[in-house]
Amino acid sequence: MTDIRYLAPRTLDEAVGAFAAAAGAARILAGGTDLLVQMRAGVLRPGLIVDIKKIPEMTSIEETADGGFRIGAAVSGAALADHPKFGQVWPGVLEAVNLIGSTQVQGRASPGGNLCNGSPAGDSVPAMIAAGAIVTVQGPNGRRRMPVEAVPAGPGRTTLAPGEILVSFELPPRPAGSGDAYLRMIPRTEMDIAVVGCGVSLTLQDGVCTAARVGLGAVAPTVLLVEDAAKALIGSKLDDAALEAAAAACRAVCRPINDKRGTIVYRTKVAGVLLKRAAGIAAERAGRA
Amino acid sequence: MAKLHVSTTINGEPVEFLTEPGESMLDVLRGPLGLTGSKEGCGSGDCGACTITLDDRLVCSCLMLAAEAEGHEIRTIESMAEGETLHPLQQKFLEMAALQCGICTPGVLMAAKSLLERNPDPTETEVRFWLAGNLCRCTGYDKIVRAVLETAADMREAAR
Ligand SMILES: Cc1cc2nc3c(=O)[nH]c(=O)nc-3n(C[C@H](O)[C@H](O)[C@H](O)COP(=O)(O)OP(=O)(O)OC[C@H]3O[C@@H](n4cnc5c(N)ncnc54)[C@H](O)[C@@H]3O)c2cc1C
Ligand code: FES
Ligand code: FES
């Protein structure tokens, strides 16, 4: 690993400048739990590593004035878990982030790295999509904002333009009666890659679902926002027919791979099962909120 | 390529070293710094044999660049005993034979110590999940988990 340069700028402008100037030869370093594995495996050999963790905006968690949250892209899962309030408001997002790897991996792994690594099986991504998170990115041409589901472009690819850095996730304020949940299916109980992952966020008023979003992972080249599943839930009392319609909508968008971890038929079936279970947990949490 | 100069704190002492930009913390610990307690089992974050703390958080030192240590505080297994006095976890691991070859042990001990600092009374399930990133090819885990639970009980008793 010689001939690599390492920079740890203290401002975002410096980071963007260095990242853009190095063109395709540079890589952003957040927790390194994907990047350093790929470098050691010889898959990647960047000329410049830009460590973004010395930039305060990248590692801070803030409650916004309207009751939402702003999470720096490089915040570690362990830091998010230690936040006194975040897990109460967004238990599903927190459980998804905390499913990434072991305790040691949690010490470093970030939701920004999980999203930018571009894996269709990234655990935090379906939960962030369900939460309606908006990301801010900054590049040589300034800042822009977009919904989190607009970032993945395919396995290992994102829609970020050359030189653009993911800065933060913004989660909206929660109306009363809201809850979210994330479930993944893996063959073991820990330390494995999702065969299917499903995030659900919903709001209940007098037992009726007034808002819902569903994110589905590991069943297509990118993590998906499943709007038809949300439509099936909204307006219902989450009765069996509504849940089955939402599960069918999830199965309908599946275009999974066939591999040793799960066949196409199995992944498709499990997508519907996880939707129902995650919706049930989200509803129970909404009842308490 | 020019080496980077890094100033950091390791096991409470200020330390300075030079590193290649792509070099891992584990390689610098085990090489120039001579702290060979942390082991390399996999180099890819899977086994936990290289576990250290960075500002009191558990991390895999194989998945951290040595350059990232600048301005931070690192602790390794070498800081666990105080002189000749073993940490209660180390003592219990010996008494209960919670190690065989010992390669996983430094990482397991670092992780277990951090767990007990956060949660002095963990359940067996909590211990197993917390240590899921520490692989052991010898013990079958049961002795490790029991040693951690017994140490926790002893430490709670001692703290009363
Ligand atoms: C043992 C082990 C177990 C794992 N288990 C899981 C698991 O269960 N579920 C799961 O989803 N993942 C898992 N992973 C993968 C990995 O930990 C996650 O994807 C993690 O979230 C990556 O975050 P990071 O901060 O470490 O990213 P990094 O490795 O720092 O970055 C990942 C990629 O994103 C780019 N990047 C990072 N931040 C930004 C940014 N702000 N702007 C632009 N580009 C950026 C980097 O250049 C790199 O290409 C595991 C990894 C290991 C080693
Ligand atoms: S050597 Fe670091 S996790 Fe295995
Ligand atoms: S004692 Fe040999 S690997 Fe754990």
XYZ file of C-alpha atoms and ligand atoms in Angstrom:
510
model
C 0.000 0.000 0.000
C 2.704 2.559 -0.823
C 2.189 5.692 -2.883
C -1.016 6.542 -1.084
C -1.546 10.008 0.303
C -3.648 10.584 3.426
C -5.382 13.850 4.285
C -7.602 14.662 7.257
C -8.960 18.142 6.500
C -10.811 20.102 9.174
C -13.303 21.767 6.858
C -15.685 20.478 4.249
C -14.432 22.986 1.660
C -10.897 21.661 2.007
C -12.153 18.074 1.758
C -14.205 18.788 -1.364
C -11.268 20.674 -2.924
C -8.794 17.844 -2.353
C -11.287 15.138 -3.316
C -12.290 16.861 -6.555
C -8.688 17.773 -7.484
C -7.600 14.124 -7.250
C -10.413 13.199 -9.660
C -11.164 9.471 -9.679
C -8.003 8.520 -7.788
C -9.291 9.603 -4.382
C -11.534 7.883 -1.856
C -13.411 9.229 1.118
C -12.645 7.495 4.425
C -15.394 7.426 7.048
C -15.177 4.348 9.317
C -13.133 2.368 6.806
C -15.014 -0.874 7.440
C -15.686 -1.243 3.724
C -12.885 0.861 2.257
C -9.982 -0.689 4.157
C -11.313 -4.210 3.560
C -11.471 -3.478 -0.175
C -7.972 -1.968 -0.137
C -6.520 -4.950 1.693
C -8.227 -7.327 -0.717
C -6.531 -5.443 -3.554
C -9.847 -4.468 -5.151
C -9.093 -0.754 -4.648
C -5.878 1.209 -4.696
C -6.689 4.882 -4.180
C -3.973 7.498 -4.696
C -5.478 9.741 -2.035
C -7.512 8.981 1.071
C -9.584 11.866 2.435
C -10.510 11.166 6.060
C -13.631 13.212 6.835
C -13.836 12.499 10.576
C -11.997 15.667 11.634
C -14.788 17.771 10.088
C -17.219 18.536 12.942
C -20.288 18.572 10.679
C -19.543 14.974 9.619
C -19.486 13.487 13.102
C -22.211 15.417 14.939
C -25.799 14.496 15.756
C -28.193 17.421 16.203
C -31.832 17.795 17.013
C -33.233 20.410 14.689
C -35.525 23.223 15.883
C -38.614 21.519 14.415
C -37.894 18.244 16.272
C -36.140 16.410 13.463
C -32.572 15.089 13.490
C -29.485 15.871 11.464
C -26.906 13.077 11.480
C -23.410 13.663 10.108
C -22.531 11.165 7.372
C -19.551 9.766 9.326
C -21.256 9.307 12.713
C -20.519 5.778 13.972
C -23.248 3.333 14.877
C -21.938 3.278 18.453
C -22.175 7.081 18.715
C -25.729 7.049 17.366
C -26.690 4.384 19.917
C -25.272 6.533 22.727
C -27.432 9.529 21.765
C -29.962 10.001 24.567
C -32.960 10.673 22.338
C -32.402 9.463 18.785
C -33.304 5.839 19.461
C -36.542 6.826 21.142
C -37.725 8.804 18.138
C -36.307 6.558 15.391
C -35.934 3.060 16.905
C -36.106 1.421 13.473
C -33.330 3.523 11.980
C -31.198 2.902 15.063
C -31.752 -0.861 15.022
C -30.837 -0.954 11.330
C -27.618 1.011 11.838
C -26.747 -1.116 14.871
C -27.172 -4.351 12.900
C -24.087 -3.459 10.846
C -21.326 -5.833 11.932
C -19.964 -6.502 15.404
C -19.439 -4.234 18.396
C -15.998 -3.416 16.985
C -17.388 -2.620 13.522
C -20.041 -0.435 15.203
C -17.235 1.620 16.736
C -16.476 2.923 13.257
C -19.122 2.015 10.660
C -21.258 4.977 9.557
C -24.613 5.312 7.803
C -22.871 7.496 5.189
C -20.376 4.751 4.399
C -23.158 2.172 4.313
C -25.052 4.256 1.730
C -22.036 5.302 -0.366
C -20.596 1.792 -0.477
C -23.613 1.060 -2.631
C -24.370 -2.457 -1.466
C -27.969 -3.489 -2.218
C -27.835 -5.262 1.168
C -26.661 -2.289 3.249
C -28.742 -2.556 6.413
C -29.261 1.110 7.256
C -30.491 2.069 3.792
C -34.036 0.581 3.796
C -34.659 2.087 7.250
C -33.407 5.513 6.123
C -35.628 5.313 3.034
C -38.621 4.355 5.171
C -37.836 7.266 7.484
C -37.953 9.679 4.562
C -34.399 10.848 5.185
C -33.047 13.650 3.014
C -29.318 13.720 2.331
C -27.141 16.756 1.735
C -24.154 16.362 -0.559
C -21.457 18.908 -1.310
C -19.213 19.014 -4.347
C -17.228 21.408 -6.504
C -20.509 22.954 -7.703
C -21.934 23.540 -4.235
C -24.538 21.802 -2.141
C -27.653 19.891 -3.107
C -30.261 17.875 -1.269
C -32.097 14.760 -2.358
C -34.090 11.895 -0.880
C -31.878 9.063 0.299
C -33.412 6.657 -2.242
C -31.967 8.781 -5.055
C -28.385 7.919 -4.013
C -27.926 4.211 -4.889
C -27.371 3.575 -8.600
C -26.471 -0.124 -8.665
C -24.205 -2.539 -6.818
C -21.185 -0.485 -5.679
C -22.389 2.661 -7.469
C -24.085 5.901 -6.430
C -25.498 8.943 -8.194
C -22.991 11.247 -6.479
C -21.127 13.277 -9.092
C -17.318 13.177 -9.204
C -15.937 15.141 -6.266
C -19.204 15.085 -4.310
C -19.190 14.122 -0.627
C -22.207 13.007 1.370
C -22.505 15.429 4.287
C -25.538 14.460 6.347
C -28.909 12.787 6.722
C -31.908 14.806 7.852
C -34.804 12.966 9.442
C -38.116 14.800 9.583
C -40.001 15.622 12.790
C -42.333 12.838 13.987
C -46.069 13.381 14.351
C -47.634 11.760 17.437
C -48.526 8.104 16.856
C -45.524 7.332 14.639
C -43.237 4.311 14.756
C -40.623 2.617 12.601
C -38.916 -0.779 12.455
C -36.272 -2.637 10.462
C -35.968 -6.399 10.104
C -33.500 -8.435 8.137
C -33.361 -12.103 7.336
C -29.954 -13.725 7.745
C -29.024 -17.394 8.087
C -27.193 -16.704 11.401
C -28.104 -14.476 14.366
C -25.212 -11.979 14.000
C -22.484 -10.924 11.595
C -24.022 -11.783 8.243
C -25.262 -10.078 5.075
C -28.991 -9.514 4.667
C -30.829 -11.961 2.404
C -33.724 -9.509 2.610
C -34.028 -6.332 4.686
C -37.238 -4.366 5.201
C -37.812 -0.982 6.853
C -41.276 0.385 7.631
C -42.216 3.763 9.060
C -45.827 4.677 9.711
C -48.201 6.973 11.565
C -51.466 5.851 13.181
C -54.395 8.094 14.128
C -57.224 6.408 15.987
C -55.998 3.084 14.664
C -55.970 4.218 11.036
C -52.683 4.412 9.151
C -52.352 7.991 7.879
C -48.803 7.857 6.536
C -46.375 5.072 5.633
C -43.114 4.457 3.839
C -41.469 1.140 3.031
C -37.825 0.452 2.096
C -36.713 -2.938 0.820
C -33.118 -4.166 0.609
C -31.145 -7.037 -0.949
C -33.825 -7.977 -3.466
C -32.759 -5.785 -6.416
C -29.614 -4.036 -7.715
C -30.415 -1.098 -5.403
C -32.369 -0.678 -2.194
C -35.942 0.236 -3.154
C -38.649 2.603 -1.979
C -41.853 0.558 -2.365
C -44.571 3.134 -2.889
C -47.294 0.596 -3.685
C -46.721 -1.103 -0.344
C -47.115 2.232 1.440
C -50.315 2.949 -0.517
C -51.750 -0.395 0.563
C -51.157 0.489 4.214
C -52.341 4.111 4.154
C -56.035 4.467 4.975
C -56.246 0.956 6.427
C -56.352 -0.260 10.012
C -53.428 -2.546 9.159
C -55.877 -5.438 8.889
C -54.857 -8.707 7.263
C -56.074 -7.687 3.813
C -54.073 -4.441 3.852
C -50.963 -6.215 5.121
C -51.309 -8.904 2.459
C -51.719 -6.245 -0.254
C -48.586 -4.464 1.000
C -46.689 -7.769 1.121
C -47.766 -8.500 -2.453
C -46.498 -5.069 -3.509
C -43.128 -5.900 -1.945
C -42.978 -9.259 -3.708
C -43.864 -7.574 -6.987
C -40.815 -5.278 -6.981
C -38.324 -8.044 -6.172
C -35.684 -8.689 -8.796
C -33.228 -10.564 -6.588
C -30.133 -12.549 -7.366
C -30.006 -16.299 -6.937
C -27.135 -17.316 -4.721
C -26.079 -19.623 -1.926
C -27.595 -17.271 0.637
C -31.060 -17.296 -0.900
C -32.835 -18.300 -4.081
C -35.034 -15.905 -6.067
C -38.203 -17.647 -4.871
C -37.076 -17.607 -1.260
C -35.986 -13.949 -1.227
C -39.232 -12.888 -2.883
C -41.353 -14.770 -0.389
C -39.358 -13.479 2.590
C -39.761 -9.872 1.378
C -43.510 -10.155 1.981
C -43.079 -11.861 5.329
C -40.686 -9.198 6.611
C -42.998 -6.399 5.460
C -45.815 -7.794 7.579
C -43.637 -8.325 10.626
C -41.895 -4.941 10.372
C -45.232 -3.174 9.917
C -46.506 -4.943 13.028
C -43.550 -3.785 15.116
C -43.745 -0.232 13.722
C -47.476 -0.121 14.555
C -46.871 -1.340 18.079
C -44.225 1.363 18.560
C -46.586 3.935 17.026
C -49.200 2.946 19.596
C -46.788 3.840 22.359
C -45.560 7.099 20.798
C 6.249 8.499 -0.556
C 6.840 10.614 2.524
C 5.977 9.047 5.832
C 3.445 10.751 8.074
C 4.347 11.883 11.550
C 1.675 10.942 14.095
C 1.321 12.146 17.713
C -1.075 10.132 19.800
C -1.616 8.648 23.245
C -1.236 4.914 23.722
C -2.076 3.301 27.064
C -1.901 6.691 28.757
C 1.543 7.638 27.401
C 2.228 10.185 24.682
C 3.648 8.376 21.648
C 4.987 9.608 18.337
C 5.648 7.466 15.302
C 6.116 7.567 11.548
C 3.772 5.657 9.283
C 3.132 4.967 5.644
C -0.242 6.519 4.768
C -1.823 3.155 3.965
C -0.452 1.279 6.978
C -2.906 -0.128 9.544
C -2.847 0.709 13.231
C -2.359 -2.986 13.927
C 0.811 -3.117 11.817
C 2.267 -0.089 13.600
C 1.364 -1.449 17.039
C 2.905 -4.826 16.347
C 5.860 -3.510 14.313
C 7.630 -0.282 15.253
C 5.819 0.105 18.590
C 6.503 -3.469 19.714
C 3.039 -3.923 21.219
C 2.438 -7.446 20.000
C -0.485 -8.273 22.317
C -2.997 -7.357 19.600
C -3.139 -10.197 17.089
C -3.944 -10.445 13.416
C -6.417 -13.206 12.713
C -8.036 -12.070 9.481
C -7.170 -8.484 8.608
C -10.731 -7.881 7.470
C -12.746 -7.023 10.583
C -14.213 -10.475 11.070
C -12.298 -12.042 13.961
C -11.690 -9.322 16.560
C -8.196 -10.566 17.528
C -6.865 -7.052 16.834
C -9.415 -5.287 19.085
C -8.267 -2.040 20.728
C -10.116 1.005 22.001
C -9.999 4.351 20.204
C -11.263 7.092 22.530
C -12.885 4.344 24.637
C -14.723 2.727 21.724
C -13.912 -0.796 20.583
C -12.518 -0.951 17.069
C -10.621 -3.425 14.931
C -7.089 -2.045 14.638
C -6.694 -3.907 11.334
C -9.450 -1.683 9.892
C -7.972 1.590 11.086
C -5.136 3.518 9.487
C -2.292 4.339 11.856
C -2.510 7.914 10.549
C -6.002 8.160 12.067
C -4.522 7.880 15.582
C -3.387 11.526 15.417
C -4.741 13.385 18.438
C -6.711 10.408 19.741
C -6.346 8.019 22.639
C -5.656 4.344 22.123
C -5.670 1.489 24.563
C -4.374 -1.983 23.888
C -4.364 -5.234 25.840
C -0.945 -4.205 27.233
C -2.746 -1.679 29.464
C -5.090 -4.176 31.070
C -2.941 -5.537 33.901
C -1.538 -3.054 36.397
C 2.070 -4.069 36.726
C 2.006 -7.648 37.925
C -1.634 -7.429 38.989
C -3.948 -8.980 36.459
C -7.356 -7.460 35.692
C -10.140 -9.591 37.247
C -11.129 -10.749 33.750
C -7.592 -11.937 33.018
C -7.428 -13.740 36.357
C -10.799 -15.411 35.792
C -9.881 -16.491 32.256
C -6.864 -18.302 33.703
C -8.827 -19.891 36.533
C -11.651 -21.064 34.304
C -9.452 -22.072 31.351
C -11.309 -19.685 29.069
C -8.424 -19.791 26.625
C -6.449 -22.449 24.843
C -4.100 -21.175 22.113
C -4.685 -17.601 23.260
C -4.776 -15.889 19.869
C -8.325 -14.589 20.349
C -7.818 -13.799 24.042
C -6.440 -10.231 23.908
C -9.335 -9.155 21.711
C -11.910 -11.016 23.798
C -10.564 -9.435 26.988
C -10.592 -5.915 25.524
C -14.173 -6.384 24.341
C -15.331 -7.968 27.608
C -13.738 -5.194 29.681
C -15.526 -2.558 27.651
C -18.825 -4.413 28.062
C -18.488 -4.588 31.848
C -17.616 -0.887 32.003
C -20.890 -0.097 30.239
C -23.016 -2.818 31.727
C -21.844 -4.364 35.004
C -24.674 -6.908 34.985
C -25.061 -8.305 31.467
C -27.214 -11.305 30.643
C -25.687 -14.303 28.899
C -27.389 -13.198 25.667
C -25.936 -9.708 25.992
C -22.455 -11.152 26.490
C -22.834 -13.394 23.457
C -24.030 -10.579 21.203
C -21.385 -8.146 22.459
C -18.643 -10.723 21.750
C -20.076 -11.838 18.383
C -17.189 -10.094 16.619
C -14.573 -12.092 18.532
C -14.027 -15.460 16.924
C -12.400 -18.319 18.830
C -11.360 -21.538 17.149
C -10.512 -23.369 20.366
C -12.827 -22.942 23.319
C -16.289 -23.292 21.832
C -17.120 -19.945 23.523
C -18.885 -21.413 26.539
C -15.933 -21.034 28.888
C -15.377 -17.486 27.666
C -18.982 -16.490 28.263
C -19.058 -18.105 31.695
C -15.788 -16.441 32.696
C -17.159 -13.031 31.695
C -20.393 -13.595 33.624
C -18.523 -14.784 36.743
C -16.122 -11.850 36.597
C -19.076 -9.504 36.338
C -20.634 -11.087 39.419
C -17.328 -10.855 41.349
C -16.836 -7.229 40.366
C -20.382 -6.324 41.421
C -19.786 -8.027 44.758
C -16.463 -6.205 45.209
C -18.090 -2.866 44.408
C -20.728 -3.222 47.130
C -16.940 -7.691 9.818
C -17.867 -6.801 9.033
C -19.238 -6.984 9.125
C -20.129 -6.177 8.404
N -21.469 -6.385 8.544
C -22.336 -5.595 7.875
C -23.736 -5.774 8.049
O -24.191 -6.617 8.822
N -24.583 -4.972 7.337
C -24.120 -4.003 6.486
O -24.912 -3.292 5.905
N -22.778 -3.812 6.308
C -21.894 -4.581 6.979
N -20.531 -4.393 6.810
C -20.066 -3.391 5.851
C -19.713 -2.010 6.442
O -19.376 -2.104 7.810
C -20.864 -1.010 6.303
O -21.213 -0.856 4.966
C -20.532 0.351 6.936
O -21.696 1.098 7.131
C -19.576 1.187 6.115
O -19.369 2.408 6.779
P -17.907 3.023 6.957
O -18.098 4.326 7.653
O -16.988 2.071 7.584
O -17.530 3.249 5.427
P -16.139 3.385 4.680
O -15.492 2.076 4.548
O -15.335 4.494 5.272
O -16.710 3.861 3.267
C -17.472 3.005 2.436
C -17.505 3.567 1.009
O -18.257 4.765 0.951
C -17.439 5.861 0.589
N -17.834 6.947 1.499
C -17.883 6.862 2.864
N -18.370 8.002 3.385
C -18.627 8.829 2.328
C -19.133 10.155 2.225
N -19.504 10.856 3.312
N -19.274 10.714 0.991
C -18.912 9.997 -0.119
N -18.421 8.744 -0.078
C -18.291 8.167 1.122
C -16.016 5.401 0.771
O -15.128 6.064 -0.097
C -16.128 3.925 0.470
O -16.125 3.711 -0.911
C -19.626 -5.167 7.547
C -18.229 -4.965 7.462
C -17.354 -5.766 8.205
C -15.880 -5.528 8.109
S -7.435 -9.140 12.481
Fe -8.718 -7.446 12.762
S -10.645 -8.366 12.905
Fe -9.391 -10.048 12.430
S -8.248 -19.752 22.429
Fe -7.531 -20.274 20.471
S -8.732 -18.965 19.211
Fe -9.593 -18.664 21.123
